[in-house]
Short mmCIF file of C-alpha atoms in Angstrom, two decimals:
data_model
loop_
_atom_site.label_atom_id
_atom_site.label_comp_id
_atom_site.label_asym_id
_atom_site.label_seq_id
_atom_site.Cartn_x
_atom_site.Cartn_y
_atom_site.Cartn_z
CA UNK A 664 -40.49 -17.48 19.48
CA UNK A 665 -41.93 -13.88 18.93
CA UNK A 666 -39.66 -12.25 21.91
CA UNK A 667 -36.59 -13.54 20.37
CA UNK A 668 -37.56 -12.32 17.03
CA UNK A 669 -38.26 -8.71 18.51
CA UNK A 670 -34.97 -8.77 20.64
CA UNK A 671 -33.04 -9.60 17.66
CA UNK A 672 -34.64 -7.12 15.20
CA UNK A 673 -34.04 -4.51 17.93
CA UNK A 674 -30.52 -5.66 18.42
CA UNK A 675 -29.79 -5.39 14.49
CA UNK A 676 -31.24 -1.82 14.40
CA UNK A 677 -28.97 -0.32 17.46
CA UNK A 678 -26.22 -1.83 15.91
CA UNK A 679 -26.57 -0.20 12.51
CA UNK A 680 -27.07 2.74 14.06
CA UNK A 681 -24.23 2.68 16.10
CA UNK A 682 -22.06 1.87 13.42
CA UNK A 683 -23.46 4.49 11.13
CA UNK A 684 -22.25 7.04 14.18
CA UNK A 685 -18.49 5.92 14.26
CA UNK A 686 -15.87 8.04 13.19
CA UNK A 687 -15.21 8.04 9.81
CA UNK A 688 -13.09 10.47 7.55
CA UNK A 689 -15.32 12.58 5.26
CA UNK A 690 -14.84 12.46 1.62
CA UNK A 691 -13.50 15.49 1.53
CA UNK A 692 -10.33 14.27 3.91
CA UNK A 693 -8.07 12.33 1.89
CA UNK A 694 -5.02 13.85 0.31
CA UNK A 695 -2.07 13.16 -1.53
CA UNK A 696 1.04 15.24 -2.68
CA UNK A 697 2.92 14.73 -5.75
CA UNK A 698 6.39 16.81 -6.97
CA UNK A 699 6.41 17.22 -10.58
CA UNK A 700 9.72 18.82 -11.09
CA UNK A 701 11.91 20.72 -8.84
CA UNK A 702 9.78 23.71 -8.42
CA UNK A 703 6.17 22.26 -9.12
CA UNK A 704 3.92 20.70 -6.22
CA UNK A 705 0.79 19.10 -6.65
CA UNK A 706 -1.96 18.55 -3.82
CA UNK A 707 -4.88 16.74 -4.15
CA UNK A 708 -7.90 16.47 -2.00
CA UNK A 709 -11.22 14.57 -2.55
CA UNK A 710 -14.18 16.68 -3.24
CA UNK A 711 -17.53 16.47 -4.36
CA UNK A 712 -18.79 19.95 -6.05
CA UNK A 713 -22.34 18.25 -6.37
CA UNK A 714 -23.01 18.94 -2.97
CA UNK A 715 -22.12 22.64 -3.02
CA UNK A 716 -18.60 22.27 -1.55
CA UNK A 717 -15.09 22.75 -3.21
CA UNK A 718 -11.85 23.33 -1.65
CA UNK A 719 -10.24 27.22 -1.15
CA UNK A 720 -6.67 27.44 -0.68
CA UNK A 721 -5.30 30.45 1.35
CA UNK A 722 -1.73 30.63 1.67
CA UNK A 723 0.21 32.59 4.63
CA UNK A 724 2.82 33.84 2.66
CA UNK A 725 2.31 34.17 -1.37
CA UNK A 726 6.17 35.08 -1.69
CA UNK A 727 7.19 31.51 -1.24
CA UNK A 728 4.57 29.88 -3.73
CA UNK A 729 1.70 30.66 -5.65
CA UNK A 730 -1.13 28.60 -6.84
CA UNK A 731 -0.69 27.89 -10.82
CA UNK A 732 -3.89 26.25 -11.34
CA UNK A 733 -6.85 24.77 -9.42
CA UNK A 734 -8.96 22.14 -11.58
CA UNK A 735 -11.53 19.16 -10.91
CA UNK A 736 -11.87 15.56 -12.43
CA UNK A 737 -15.10 13.40 -11.55
CA UNK A 738 -14.32 10.03 -10.51
CA UNK A 739 -15.24 7.41 -13.10
CA UNK A 740 -19.03 6.59 -12.63
CA UNK A 741 -21.50 3.78 -14.07
CA UNK A 742 -23.37 5.62 -16.95
CA UNK A 743 -25.83 7.89 -15.63
CA UNK A 744 -24.65 7.93 -11.90
CA UNK A 745 -24.99 11.53 -10.49
CA UNK A 746 -23.36 13.42 -7.54
CA UNK A 747 -20.61 11.20 -7.94
CA UNK A 748 -17.38 12.70 -5.94
CA UNK A 749 -13.84 12.92 -7.67
CA UNK A 750 -10.37 14.85 -7.01
CA UNK A 751 -9.66 18.73 -6.61
CA UNK A 752 -5.94 19.21 -7.68
CA UNK A 753 -4.17 22.25 -6.49
CA UNK A 754 -0.65 23.00 -8.56
CA UNK A 755 1.89 25.10 -6.79
CA UNK A 756 4.79 26.89 -8.01
CA UNK A 757 7.70 27.38 -5.55
CA UNK A 758 9.18 30.89 -5.62
CA UNK A 759 11.53 31.24 -3.12
CA UNK A 760 13.19 29.75 -0.01
CA UNK A 761 11.41 29.46 2.84
CA UNK A 762 8.23 27.88 4.47
CA UNK A 763 4.30 29.21 4.46
CA UNK A 764 1.16 28.14 5.66
CA UNK A 765 -1.45 26.27 3.73
CA UNK A 766 -5.16 26.41 4.73
CA UNK A 767 -7.70 24.25 2.46
CA UNK A 768 -11.15 25.32 3.37
CA UNK A 769 -14.00 22.58 2.25
CA UNK A 770 -16.90 25.20 1.93
CA UNK A 771 -19.89 26.33 0.24
CA UNK A 772 -18.99 29.86 -1.10
CA UNK A 773 -22.45 30.84 -1.30
CA UNK A 774 -25.05 30.22 1.61
CA UNK A 775 -22.38 32.57 3.62
CA UNK A 776 -19.53 30.20 3.20
CA UNK A 777 -20.95 27.01 5.20
CA UNK A 778 -17.58 25.19 6.02
CA UNK A 779 -17.71 21.35 6.23
CA UNK A 780 -13.91 21.02 6.64
CA UNK A 781 -10.57 22.58 7.20
CA UNK A 782 -6.80 21.22 6.40
CA UNK A 783 -4.21 22.64 7.33
CA UNK A 784 -0.18 22.02 5.67
CA UNK A 785 2.88 23.65 5.40
CA UNK A 786 5.07 24.12 2.33
CA UNK A 787 8.87 23.93 3.00
CA UNK A 788 10.70 25.20 -0.38
CA UNK A 789 14.70 24.59 0.06
CA UNK A 790 17.27 26.67 -1.70
CA UNK A 791 16.81 24.65 -5.12
CA UNK A 792 13.19 25.46 -4.88
CA UNK A 793 12.05 22.53 -4.57
CA UNK A 794 9.11 22.14 -2.12
CA UNK A 795 8.18 19.50 0.60
CA UNK A 796 4.45 19.64 2.31
CA UNK A 797 3.26 18.38 5.60
CA UNK A 798 -0.25 17.95 6.43
CA UNK A 799 -1.66 18.74 10.11
CA UNK A 800 -4.02 16.36 11.76
#
């Protein structure tokens, strides 16, 4: 009986360790793209600045698009709960026809720029200044 209990306990601990080591998307991975109107794009990325990390966006060709705003909104949380993540929102204005690369870097700007994640995307702007975003895996 004692051997069975010990074996079961060890098995449960091992399963817990293995499950916690599985591959999962980080909290910062999810993205959503919304077209507001013909020349405005919104890209939303999961973020949690309470960890010290936030997204920075680098535009390869700023003649194609520009960042109009970069804001953060915390997700709804129970009263008194701290450390809750939310959504960082980038609003882009399409300025001219063409395409450009975007690099989103999730980092702590202090501490030497420790980077947790990098997301790459491409914005393609058509002749009506309507943009389309494609994220790369």
